[in-house]
C-alpha cells in the first residue's frame, strides 16, 4: 500500500536491495560446528567416559532414589525459603526500625557466610545445643528431648539450605515489591482496601513479573547447592551417592556423568515451568499490541466534542467507542 | 443532616519536615457542590486533596467529611489516631481519581472496576459485575470491558478509573488533575464524564488547570498559592474579575 504524505508526494512501496553478506560470520559458524563434531566423536570413542557404565548406572535404583531425595531437598527448602524470604522482605520495608534492623542483620549473617560453612554448623547443632527444651525461660522445661533425635540429618539439610536461601529470596522479593509503582498502592488504599488486600491483590501479582526470573535462577541454583549437604553430613542425595558408588567401583567419571544427566534433566523441567509462570504473570503488561497507536487515533476520533467554553449547559452524552470490527 | 456540609476544613495545616505546604486552610464544600481548586504547581492543592481521604496526615487543624473527623477519633476533647482499618472504612466512601490513572495493569477494565466492591464490601460477584458493566457503559466504555489498561488510550484509562471509583458508590469524589497527563485531544472525553457526574448531583472537588471546565461546571472556585487560599468565590466572577494580584498574575498566564 502506498502512503500519501501531507505534501502529496507518493512514497515508494518497499525497499529492494541486495542483502549485506557476512562471510566471516559464516566461516566462524562452520569452524565451531567442526570443533563440536570432533569433540563429540572423540568423546564417544574415549574409554575413560565408559558409556556402557553410564547406561548401567543411569537408572540404578540407588541413583534414582538419590535423585528423588535431591528433588525433595530442593522443593522443601525452596518453599520454606520463599515464605521466610517474603516475610524478611516485608520486615525490611517496615517503618519500625527494630523490625527492619533484625531483617538486615539476618541478611548480613546468612549472605555473608558460605552456605557450606552454615551447613557444617547445622551438622554440629546437636553438639552445641544438646537438648531442645520447651517451657518458660528461667524455669524447669515442660518437655526436653535430645537434639540429635529430634532433628535428623535430612531435616537439618533442609533447614540449613532454606535459611541460607531465604536471605537471597528476601532481596529478590524486596526488589520486586519496590518495582511496583507507588501509585498502585495509593489507588488501592484510596479504594478502601486494607494493607493485606493491597499486597495480595495488587502489589504482589505485579511484582511477580520482576521476581520470577531471578527466583527461577535460585531454584535451579538450589538444586545444585543440595550437593553441599554432605557438610552436615547427609549422604543420600545425588552427588554424594554417586561419589560413594564410584569409590567402590572406581568408575568415577561415568558416575559424574550420571549425576550430571540427572541434574540437567531436573533443571530442564524447571526451565519449562519458569517459562509458563512468566507468561502467566505478564498478563496486561507483556503483551502490548503493536497497533496501540491506531487504537489511540480511533479513540480520539470518537471522543465527544469538548464542553469547555461551549457557553451553554448542553446535555452531553458520554462518548461511546465504535465496535471492534475495523481492526 | 442534609444541611451539614460534605467537607469542612478548619485551619488545616500540613508540613513535610520543616516545609509547610498547607497553612491554615479553612473551607466548606456543600452537598452536591462542585469545587475547583486551582493554582500554580506547588501551591498545596494536591496535598490538600490527599488530606481529605487521609492519604496524607494533617499536621494541625480539623478536617471532616460528612460530619465525621478524618483520621482521628475525638473523645473527651482528646484526639486518638485511627486504626488503619477505620481509616480504610472512611476511604470507602470517598472516591479518588489520580493524574496518572493508577489503573491496576494486571486486571482488565472490568476487573479493575469490580475489585474493590468484591474485596472491600464483600459483595457477590454477579451483582458487582452487572453494576460494573453499567458503570463502564456510563463512561462510554462498554465495549472495552475486557481490555487491559495497556490497550486503552489515556482518556479511556481515566474513564475506567472514574468508573472504578464510582463502583464504591462514594458520597464524595476527589479528582487530582485528572486531565493533566492526557494528550490535548483526549481531555474532552474525560471532562464530559465529569460534567455528567456533576449533573447527577455528585459532590466533587477537582484540582485542575482546565479553566473552561471550572467556569462551565464548578459551583465554586478556590485559588491557592503558597499553601494558602488566596481567593475564592463563584467561578465566573473570580475568573472574570480576580481581586487579588496573585490570582490576576496566575490567570493572565493560563487563560
Coordinates of C-alpha atoms in Angstrom, one line a residue:
Chain A
X1 CA 0.0 0.0 0.0
X2 CA 1.3 3.5 -0.8
X3 CA 1.0 6.4 1.6
X4 CA 0.2 9.9 0.5
X5 CA 2.1 12.4 2.7
X6 CA 0.8 15.9 3.5
X7 CA 2.7 17.3 0.6
X8 CA 1.0 14.9 -1.8
X9 CA 4.2 13.0 -2.7
X10 CA 3.8 9.3 -3.1
X11 CA 6.4 7.2 -1.2
X12 CA 7.8 4.1 -2.7
X13 CA 6.1 0.8 -1.6
X14 CA 9.1 -1.0 -0.2
X15 CA 12.9 -1.3 -0.4
X16 CA 14.5 -3.8 -2.7
X17 CA 18.2 -4.1 -2.0
X18 CA 20.9 -6.8 -2.2
X19 CA 21.4 -8.1 1.3
X20 CA 24.7 -7.5 3.0
X21 CA 26.8 -10.7 3.2
X22 CA 28.6 -11.7 6.3
X23 CA 31.3 -14.2 5.1
X24 CA 33.3 -14.2 8.3
X25 CA 30.3 -14.9 10.4
X26 CA 29.5 -18.0 8.3
X27 CA 33.1 -19.2 8.4
X28 CA 33.2 -18.9 12.2
X29 CA 30.0 -20.9 12.4
X30 CA 31.4 -23.7 10.3
X31 CA 34.6 -23.8 12.3
X32 CA 32.6 -24.1 15.5
X33 CA 30.5 -26.9 14.1
X34 CA 33.6 -28.8 13.1
X35 CA 35.1 -28.4 16.6
X36 CA 31.9 -29.6 18.3
X37 CA 31.6 -32.6 15.9
X38 CA 35.3 -33.6 16.6
X39 CA 34.7 -33.4 20.4
X40 CA 31.6 -35.5 20.2
X41 CA 33.1 -38.2 18.1
X42 CA 36.2 -38.3 20.3
X43 CA 34.1 -38.4 23.5
X44 CA 32.0 -41.3 22.1
X45 CA 35.2 -43.3 21.5
X46 CA 37.2 -42.4 24.6
X47 CA 37.3 -45.3 27.1
X48 CA 37.6 -43.1 30.2
X49 CA 34.0 -41.9 29.7
X50 CA 32.9 -45.6 29.8
X51 CA 29.5 -45.0 28.3
X52 CA 28.3 -48.6 29.0
X53 CA 28.8 -47.9 32.7
X54 CA 26.9 -44.6 32.3
X55 CA 24.0 -46.6 30.8
X56 CA 24.2 -49.2 33.5
X57 CA 24.0 -46.7 36.5
X58 CA 21.7 -44.0 35.0
X59 CA 18.6 -45.9 36.1
X60 CA 20.3 -47.8 39.0
X61 CA 17.8 -47.8 41.9
X62 CA 20.3 -46.2 44.3
X63 CA 20.8 -43.3 41.9
X64 CA 17.2 -42.7 41.1
X65 CA 16.3 -42.7 44.8
X66 CA 19.1 -40.3 45.4
X67 CA 17.8 -38.1 42.6
X68 CA 14.4 -38.1 44.3
X69 CA 15.9 -37.1 47.6
X70 CA 17.8 -34.2 45.9
X71 CA 14.4 -33.1 44.4
X72 CA 12.8 -33.3 47.8
X73 CA 15.6 -31.2 49.4
X74 CA 15.2 -28.6 46.7
X75 CA 11.4 -28.3 46.9
X76 CA 11.1 -28.3 50.7
X77 CA 14.0 -25.9 51.3
X78 CA 12.8 -23.6 48.5
X79 CA 9.2 -23.5 49.8
X80 CA 10.5 -22.5 53.3
X81 CA 13.0 -20.1 51.8
X82 CA 10.2 -18.3 49.8
X83 CA 7.9 -18.0 52.8
X84 CA 10.7 -16.8 55.0
X85 CA 12.1 -14.5 52.2
X86 CA 8.7 -12.8 51.7
X87 CA 8.5 -12.2 55.5
X88 CA 12.0 -10.8 55.6
X89 CA 11.4 -8.6 52.6
X90 CA 8.3 -7.1 54.2
X91 CA 10.2 -6.7 57.5
X92 CA 12.9 -4.8 55.7
X93 CA 10.3 -2.4 54.4
X94 CA 8.7 -1.9 57.8
X95 CA 8.6 1.6 59.2
X96 CA 9.6 0.1 62.6
X97 CA 13.4 0.3 62.8
X98 CA 13.8 -2.7 65.2
X99 CA 11.9 -4.9 62.7
X100 CA 13.8 -3.7 59.7
X101 CA 17.2 -3.9 61.5
X102 CA 16.6 -7.5 62.6
X103 CA 15.8 -8.4 59.0
X104 CA 19.0 -6.6 57.9
X105 CA 21.2 -8.5 60.4
X106 CA 19.7 -11.8 59.3
X107 CA 20.6 -11.0 55.7
X108 CA 24.1 -9.8 56.8
X109 CA 24.9 -13.1 58.5
X110 CA 23.3 -15.5 56.1
X111 CA 24.5 -13.9 52.9
X112 CA 27.9 -13.1 54.4
X113 CA 29.0 -16.6 55.2
X114 CA 29.4 -19.6 52.8
X115 CA 26.5 -22.0 52.7
X116 CA 29.0 -24.9 53.2
X117 CA 30.1 -23.4 56.5
X118 CA 26.5 -22.8 57.6
X119 CA 25.7 -26.4 56.8
X120 CA 28.6 -27.6 58.8
X121 CA 27.3 -25.5 61.7
X122 CA 23.8 -27.1 61.4
X123 CA 25.5 -30.5 61.5
X124 CA 27.0 -29.6 64.8
X125 CA 23.8 -28.2 66.3
X126 CA 23.3 -31.4 68.3
X127 CA 26.7 -30.8 69.9
X128 CA 26.1 -27.1 70.6
X129 CA 22.5 -27.4 71.9
X130 CA 22.3 -30.9 73.3
X131 CA 18.7 -30.8 74.2
X132 CA 15.6 -29.0 72.9
X133 CA 13.6 -27.6 75.9
X134 CA 10.0 -26.3 75.7
X135 CA 8.8 -24.2 78.5
X136 CA 9.1 -20.7 80.0
X137 CA 12.6 -19.2 80.2
X138 CA 14.4 -19.5 83.6
X139 CA 12.0 -22.2 84.7
X140 CA 12.1 -26.0 84.5
X141 CA 11.2 -27.1 81.0
X142 CA 8.0 -28.9 80.4
X143 CA 9.4 -31.1 77.7
X144 CA 13.0 -31.8 76.9
X145 CA 14.4 -34.1 74.3
X146 CA 17.9 -34.7 72.7
X147 CA 18.5 -32.6 69.6
X148 CA 20.1 -35.5 67.7
X149 CA 16.9 -37.5 68.0
X150 CA 14.5 -34.6 67.1
X151 CA 16.4 -33.3 64.1
X152 CA 17.6 -35.8 61.5
X153 CA 20.3 -35.0 59.1
X154 CA 17.6 -34.7 56.4
X155 CA 15.7 -32.0 58.4
X156 CA 19.0 -30.2 59.2
X157 CA 19.9 -30.2 55.5
X158 CA 16.5 -28.6 54.6
X159 CA 16.8 -26.1 57.4
X160 CA 20.4 -25.2 56.5
X161 CA 19.6 -24.7 52.8
X162 CA 16.3 -22.9 53.5
X163 CA 17.7 -20.4 55.9
X164 CA 20.6 -19.5 53.6
X165 CA 18.3 -19.2 50.6
X166 CA 15.8 -17.1 52.5
X167 CA 18.3 -14.3 52.6
X168 CA 18.7 -14.2 48.9
X169 CA 14.9 -14.6 48.3
X170 CA 14.3 -11.7 50.6
X171 CA 16.4 -9.4 48.4
X172 CA 14.7 -10.7 45.3
X173 CA 11.2 -10.2 46.7
X174 CA 12.1 -6.7 48.1
X175 CA 13.3 -5.6 44.7
X176 CA 10.1 -6.9 43.2
X177 CA 7.9 -5.1 45.7
X178 CA 9.8 -1.9 45.1
X179 CA 9.5 -2.2 41.4
X180 CA 5.7 -1.7 41.6
X181 CA 4.7 2.0 41.1
X182 CA 3.7 3.7 44.4
X183 CA 0.6 4.9 42.7
X184 CA -0.7 1.4 42.7
X185 CA -0.7 1.2 46.5
X186 CA -2.3 4.7 46.7
X187 CA -5.1 3.7 44.3
X188 CA -5.8 0.5 46.3
X189 CA -5.7 2.4 49.6
X190 CA -8.0 5.1 48.3
X191 CA -10.5 2.4 47.3
X192 CA -10.6 1.4 51.0
X193 CA -8.5 -1.8 50.6
X194 CA -6.6 -2.9 53.6
X195 CA -2.8 -3.3 53.6
X196 CA -3.0 -7.0 53.3
X197 CA -5.6 -6.9 50.5
X198 CA -3.4 -4.3 48.7
X199 CA -0.3 -6.6 49.0
X200 CA -2.0 -9.8 48.0
X201 CA -4.3 -8.5 45.2
X202 CA -2.3 -5.5 43.8
X203 CA 1.4 -5.3 44.7
X204 CA 2.5 -9.0 44.8
X205 CA 0.9 -10.0 41.5
X206 CA 2.6 -7.1 39.7
X207 CA 5.9 -7.8 41.5
X208 CA 5.9 -11.4 40.3
X209 CA 7.0 -10.3 36.8
X210 CA 10.2 -9.0 38.4
X211 CA 10.6 -11.7 41.0
X212 CA 10.1 -14.9 38.8
X213 CA 13.2 -14.8 36.6
X214 CA 15.7 -14.4 39.4
X215 CA 13.7 -16.7 41.7
X216 CA 13.8 -19.4 38.9
X217 CA 17.6 -19.0 38.9
X218 CA 17.5 -19.5 42.6
X219 CA 15.5 -22.8 42.3
X220 CA 18.0 -24.1 39.7
X221 CA 20.9 -22.9 41.9
X222 CA 19.3 -24.7 44.9
X223 CA 19.0 -27.9 43.0
X224 CA 22.8 -27.9 42.6
X225 CA 23.6 -26.5 46.1
X226 CA 22.0 -29.6 47.6
X227 CA 25.2 -31.4 46.7
X228 CA 26.8 -29.4 49.6
X229 CA 24.7 -31.0 52.3
X230 CA 27.5 -33.6 52.6
X231 CA 28.9 -31.0 55.0
X232 CA 26.2 -31.9 57.6
X233 CA 26.9 -34.8 56.8
X234 CA 23.9 -36.0 54.8
X235 CA 24.9 -38.6 52.2
X236 CA 21.8 -39.8 50.5
X237 CA 21.5 -37.0 47.8
X238 CA 22.5 -37.4 44.2
X239 CA 26.1 -36.2 44.1
X240 CA 27.3 -37.8 47.3
X241 CA 25.6 -41.1 46.4
X242 CA 27.3 -41.1 43.0
X243 CA 30.6 -40.5 44.7
X244 CA 30.1 -43.2 47.2
X245 CA 29.3 -45.7 44.4
X246 CA 32.3 -44.5 42.4
X247 CA 34.5 -45.0 45.5
X248 CA 33.7 -48.7 45.5
X249 CA 33.7 -49.4 41.7
X250 CA 36.4 -46.9 40.7
X251 CA 34.1 -45.7 37.9
X252 CA 34.5 -42.0 38.9
X253 CA 34.0 -40.4 35.5
X254 CA 30.9 -42.3 34.5
X255 CA 29.3 -41.7 37.9
X256 CA 29.9 -37.9 37.5
X257 CA 28.2 -38.1 34.1
X258 CA 25.3 -40.0 35.5
X259 CA 24.8 -37.3 38.2
X260 CA 25.1 -34.5 35.6
X261 CA 22.5 -36.1 33.4
X262 CA 20.0 -36.2 36.3
X263 CA 20.8 -32.6 37.3
X264 CA 20.3 -31.4 33.7
X265 CA 17.0 -33.4 33.5
X266 CA 15.6 -31.6 36.5
X267 CA 16.8 -28.1 35.5
X268 CA 15.3 -28.6 32.1
X269 CA 11.9 -29.3 33.7
X270 CA 12.3 -26.3 36.0
X271 CA 13.1 -24.0 33.0
X272 CA 9.9 -25.1 31.2
X273 CA 7.9 -24.4 34.4
X274 CA 9.5 -20.9 34.7
X275 CA 8.6 -20.1 31.1
X276 CA 4.9 -20.8 31.8
X277 CA 5.0 -18.9 35.1
X278 CA 6.5 -15.8 33.4
X279 CA 3.8 -15.9 30.7
X280 CA 1.1 -16.1 33.3
X281 CA 2.3 -13.0 35.2
X282 CA 2.9 -11.0 32.1
X283 CA -0.8 -10.5 31.6
X284 CA -1.8 -7.0 30.7
X285 CA 1.8 -5.9 30.7
X286 CA 4.0 -8.1 28.5
X287 CA 1.5 -8.4 25.6
X288 CA 1.2 -4.9 24.3
X289 CA -0.3 -5.0 20.9
X290 CA 1.8 -3.3 18.2
X291 CA -1.3 -1.4 16.9
X292 CA -1.7 0.6 20.1
X293 CA -1.1 3.9 18.2
X294 CA -4.0 3.1 15.8
X295 CA -6.1 2.4 18.9
X296 CA -5.4 5.9 20.3
X297 CA -6.3 7.5 17.0
X298 CA -9.6 5.7 16.9
X299 CA -10.4 6.8 20.4
X300 CA -9.6 10.4 19.8
X301 CA -11.8 10.5 16.7
X302 CA -14.8 9.2 18.5
X303 CA -14.4 11.3 21.7
X304 CA -17.3 13.8 22.1
X305 CA -16.7 17.5 21.4
X306 CA -15.1 19.2 24.3
X307 CA -17.6 21.1 26.5
X308 CA -15.0 23.6 27.6
X309 CA -16.0 27.1 26.5
X310 CA -19.2 25.9 24.8
X311 CA -21.1 28.7 26.6
X312 CA -24.3 26.9 27.3
X313 CA -25.3 23.9 29.5
X314 CA -25.8 21.4 26.8
X315 CA -26.7 17.8 27.6
X316 CA -23.6 15.8 26.7
X317 CA -23.8 12.1 26.4
X318 CA -20.7 10.1 27.4
X319 CA -18.6 9.3 24.4
X320 CA -19.1 5.8 23.0
X321 CA -16.5 3.8 21.2
X322 CA -17.0 2.0 17.9
X323 CA -17.4 -1.7 17.7
X324 CA -14.1 -3.5 17.2
X325 CA -14.8 -4.8 13.7
X326 CA -12.5 -2.4 12.0
X327 CA -9.3 -3.8 13.3
Chain B
X1 CA -28.3 16.4 58.5
X2 CA -28.7 17.3 54.8
X3 CA -27.8 20.8 55.6
X4 CA -24.4 20.0 57.0
X5 CA -21.6 20.5 54.5
X6 CA -20.0 17.4 53.0
X7 CA -16.4 18.6 53.6
X8 CA -15.4 21.0 56.4
X9 CA -11.7 22.1 56.7
X10 CA -11.0 24.2 59.7
X11 CA -7.5 25.7 59.8
X12 CA -5.9 22.7 58.2
X13 CA -2.1 22.8 58.0
X14 CA 0.4 20.2 56.7
X15 CA 4.1 20.2 56.9
X16 CA 6.7 17.8 55.4
X17 CA 9.6 18.3 57.8
X18 CA 10.2 22.0 58.0
X19 CA 8.4 22.7 54.8
X20 CA 4.9 24.0 55.5
X21 CA 2.8 23.0 52.4
X22 CA -0.6 23.9 53.8
X23 CA -1.1 27.0 56.0
X24 CA -4.3 27.1 57.9
X25 CA -6.8 26.2 55.1
X26 CA -10.4 26.7 56.0
X27 CA -13.2 26.0 53.6
X28 CA -16.5 24.2 53.2
X29 CA -17.9 22.1 50.4
X30 CA -21.7 21.7 50.4
X31 CA -23.6 18.5 49.3
X32 CA -23.8 18.4 45.6
X33 CA -21.3 21.2 45.1
X34 CA -18.5 21.0 42.6
X35 CA -15.5 22.9 43.7
X36 CA -12.4 23.5 41.6
X37 CA -9.1 24.0 43.2
X38 CA -6.7 26.0 41.0
X39 CA -3.3 27.5 41.5
X40 CA 0.3 27.2 40.4
X41 CA 2.1 23.9 41.0
X42 CA 3.5 23.5 44.5
X43 CA 0.6 25.6 45.9
X44 CA -0.6 22.7 48.0
X45 CA -3.8 21.9 46.2
X46 CA -3.0 18.2 45.6
X47 CA -1.7 17.8 49.1
X48 CA -5.0 19.3 50.5
X49 CA -6.9 16.8 48.3
X50 CA -4.9 13.9 49.6
X51 CA -5.5 15.0 53.2
X52 CA -9.3 14.7 52.6
X53 CA -9.0 10.9 52.2
X54 CA -6.2 10.6 54.7
X55 CA -3.5 9.6 52.1
X56 CA -1.6 12.4 53.9
X57 CA -2.0 13.1 57.6
X58 CA -2.8 16.7 58.5
X59 CA -0.4 18.3 60.9
X60 CA -2.9 20.6 62.6
X61 CA -6.5 21.7 62.3
X62 CA -9.7 19.7 61.7
X63 CA -10.8 18.1 58.5
X64 CA -14.2 16.3 58.4
X65 CA -16.2 14.6 55.7
X66 CA -20.0 14.2 56.2
X67 CA -19.7 15.3 59.8
X68 CA -17.0 12.7 60.6
X69 CA -13.5 13.7 61.6
X70 CA -10.9 12.2 59.1
X71 CA -8.1 10.0 60.5
X72 CA -8.8 10.7 64.2
X73 CA -11.4 9.8 66.8
X74 CA -12.3 12.5 69.3
X75 CA -13.4 11.5 72.8
X76 CA -13.5 13.9 75.7
X77 CA -11.6 16.6 73.8
X78 CA -8.8 14.2 73.1
X79 CA -7.7 13.1 69.6
X80 CA -6.9 9.4 69.1
X81 CA -5.1 8.3 66.0
X82 CA -7.3 5.9 63.9
X83 CA -6.6 2.3 63.3
X84 CA -5.8 1.7 59.6
X85 CA -8.9 -0.4 59.4
X86 CA -11.0 2.6 60.5
X87 CA -9.2 4.9 58.0
X88 CA -9.9 2.3 55.3
X89 CA -13.6 2.3 56.2
X90 CA -13.7 6.1 55.8
X91 CA -11.9 6.0 52.4
X92 CA -14.5 3.6 51.0
X93 CA -17.0 6.5 50.8
X94 CA -14.5 8.9 49.2
X95 CA -13.7 8.2 45.5
X96 CA -10.4 9.4 44.1
X97 CA -9.1 9.8 40.6
X98 CA -5.4 10.3 40.0
X99 CA -3.4 12.3 37.5
X100 CA -1.6 9.1 36.3
X101 CA -4.8 7.0 36.4
X102 CA -3.2 4.3 38.5
X103 CA -5.3 1.5 37.0
X104 CA -4.2 -2.0 38.0
X105 CA -2.3 -3.1 34.9
X106 CA -2.7 -6.9 35.6
X107 CA -6.5 -6.6 35.5
X108 CA -8.9 -5.9 32.7
X109 CA -11.0 -2.7 32.8
X110 CA -13.9 -4.8 34.2
X111 CA -11.8 -6.4 36.8
X112 CA -10.4 -3.0 37.8
X113 CA -14.0 -1.8 38.5
X114 CA -15.0 -5.0 40.2
X115 CA -12.0 -5.3 42.5
X116 CA -13.0 -3.0 45.4
X117 CA -16.7 -3.8 45.7
X118 CA -15.8 -7.5 45.9
X119 CA -12.8 -7.3 48.2
X120 CA -13.7 -4.3 50.4
X121 CA -17.5 -4.5 50.6
X122 CA -17.7 -8.3 50.2
X123 CA -20.5 -8.2 47.6
X124 CA -21.4 -11.1 45.4
X125 CA -19.6 -11.3 42.1
X126 CA -22.7 -11.5 39.9
X127 CA -24.2 -8.3 41.2
X128 CA -20.9 -6.4 41.2
X129 CA -20.3 -7.4 37.5
X130 CA -23.7 -6.2 36.4
X131 CA -23.1 -2.9 38.2
X132 CA -19.5 -2.6 36.8
X133 CA -20.7 -3.1 33.2
X134 CA -23.4 -0.4 33.8
X135 CA -20.7 1.9 35.1
X136 CA -18.4 1.2 32.1
X137 CA -21.3 1.9 29.8
X138 CA -21.9 5.2 31.6
X139 CA -18.3 6.3 30.9
X140 CA -18.8 5.1 27.3
X141 CA -16.5 2.0 27.5
X142 CA -19.0 -0.9 27.5
X143 CA -17.1 -2.5 24.5
X144 CA -13.7 -2.2 26.2
X145 CA -14.6 -4.1 29.4
X146 CA -12.2 -6.9 28.7
X147 CA -9.3 -4.8 27.6
X148 CA -6.2 -4.4 29.8
X149 CA -5.2 -0.9 30.6
X150 CA -2.1 -1.1 28.4
X151 CA -4.5 -1.5 25.4
X152 CA -6.5 1.6 26.3
X153 CA -5.8 5.3 25.4
X154 CA -5.1 7.7 28.3
X155 CA -8.6 9.1 28.1
X156 CA -10.1 5.7 28.2
X157 CA -7.9 4.7 31.1
X158 CA -9.0 7.7 33.1
X159 CA -12.7 7.0 32.3
X160 CA -12.1 3.4 33.7
X161 CA -10.5 5.0 36.7
X162 CA -13.6 7.1 37.3
X163 CA -15.9 4.1 36.9
X164 CA -13.6 2.2 39.4
X165 CA -14.1 5.0 41.9
X166 CA -17.8 5.2 41.3
X167 CA -18.2 1.4 41.9
X168 CA -17.8 2.0 45.6
X169 CA -20.8 4.4 45.5
X170 CA -18.9 7.3 47.1
X171 CA -20.5 10.3 48.6
X172 CA -17.6 12.5 47.6
X173 CA -15.3 12.4 44.6
X174 CA -11.8 13.8 44.5
X175 CA -10.1 14.5 41.2
X176 CA -6.3 15.2 41.3
X177 CA -5.5 16.9 38.0
X178 CA -7.5 14.2 36.1
X179 CA -6.6 15.5 32.6
X180 CA -3.1 16.8 33.1
X181 CA -1.4 13.6 31.8
X182 CA -3.7 13.4 28.7
X183 CA -3.0 14.3 25.2
X184 CA -4.9 17.5 24.4
X185 CA -7.4 15.8 22.1
X186 CA -8.4 13.3 24.9
X187 CA -9.1 15.8 27.6
X188 CA -12.7 16.5 26.4
X189 CA -13.9 12.9 26.8
X190 CA -12.9 12.8 30.5
X191 CA -14.3 16.3 31.2
X192 CA -17.6 15.1 29.6
X193 CA -17.9 12.2 32.0
X194 CA -17.1 14.5 35.0
X195 CA -19.7 17.0 33.8
X196 CA -22.2 14.2 33.7
X197 CA -21.3 13.3 37.3
X198 CA -21.8 16.9 38.4
X199 CA -25.2 17.0 36.8
X200 CA -26.2 13.9 38.6
X201 CA -25.5 15.7 41.9
X202 CA -22.2 14.2 42.9
X203 CA -20.2 16.3 45.4
X204 CA -16.8 16.8 43.7
X205 CA -13.5 18.5 44.5
X206 CA -11.4 18.9 41.4
X207 CA -7.8 20.0 41.2
X208 CA -7.4 21.2 37.7
X209 CA -5.9 23.6 35.2
X210 CA -8.9 23.4 32.9
X211 CA -10.4 26.9 33.5
X212 CA -13.1 26.2 30.9
X213 CA -14.3 23.3 33.0
X214 CA -14.2 25.4 36.1
X215 CA -16.3 28.1 34.5
X216 CA -18.8 25.8 33.0
X217 CA -19.3 23.1 35.6
X218 CA -18.0 24.2 39.0
X219 CA -20.2 25.9 41.6
X220 CA -17.2 27.4 43.4
X221 CA -13.6 28.1 42.6
X222 CA -10.8 28.3 45.1
X223 CA -7.4 29.8 44.1
X224 CA -4.5 28.6 46.2
X225 CA -0.9 29.8 46.2
X226 CA 1.9 29.1 48.6
X227 CA -0.2 26.9 50.8
X228 CA -3.0 29.4 51.5
X229 CA -6.4 30.1 50.0
X230 CA -5.8 33.4 48.2
X231 CA -9.3 33.9 46.8
X232 CA -12.5 32.0 46.4
X233 CA -16.0 32.5 45.0
X234 CA -18.3 31.9 42.1
X235 CA -16.1 30.7 39.1
X236 CA -17.4 33.2 36.6
X237 CA -16.7 36.1 38.9
X238 CA -13.3 35.0 40.1
X239 CA -12.2 34.3 36.6
X240 CA -13.6 37.4 35.1
X241 CA -12.7 39.8 37.8
X242 CA -9.9 38.4 40.1
X243 CA -9.4 40.6 43.2
X244 CA -6.0 39.5 44.4
X245 CA -2.9 40.4 42.4
X246 CA -1.6 36.8 42.7
X247 CA -4.8 35.5 41.2
X248 CA -4.6 38.0 38.4
X249 CA -1.0 37.1 37.7
X250 CA -1.8 33.3 37.6
X251 CA -4.9 33.7 35.4
X252 CA -3.2 36.0 33.0
X253 CA -0.8 33.1 32.3
X254 CA -3.3 30.3 32.0
X255 CA -6.3 31.9 30.3

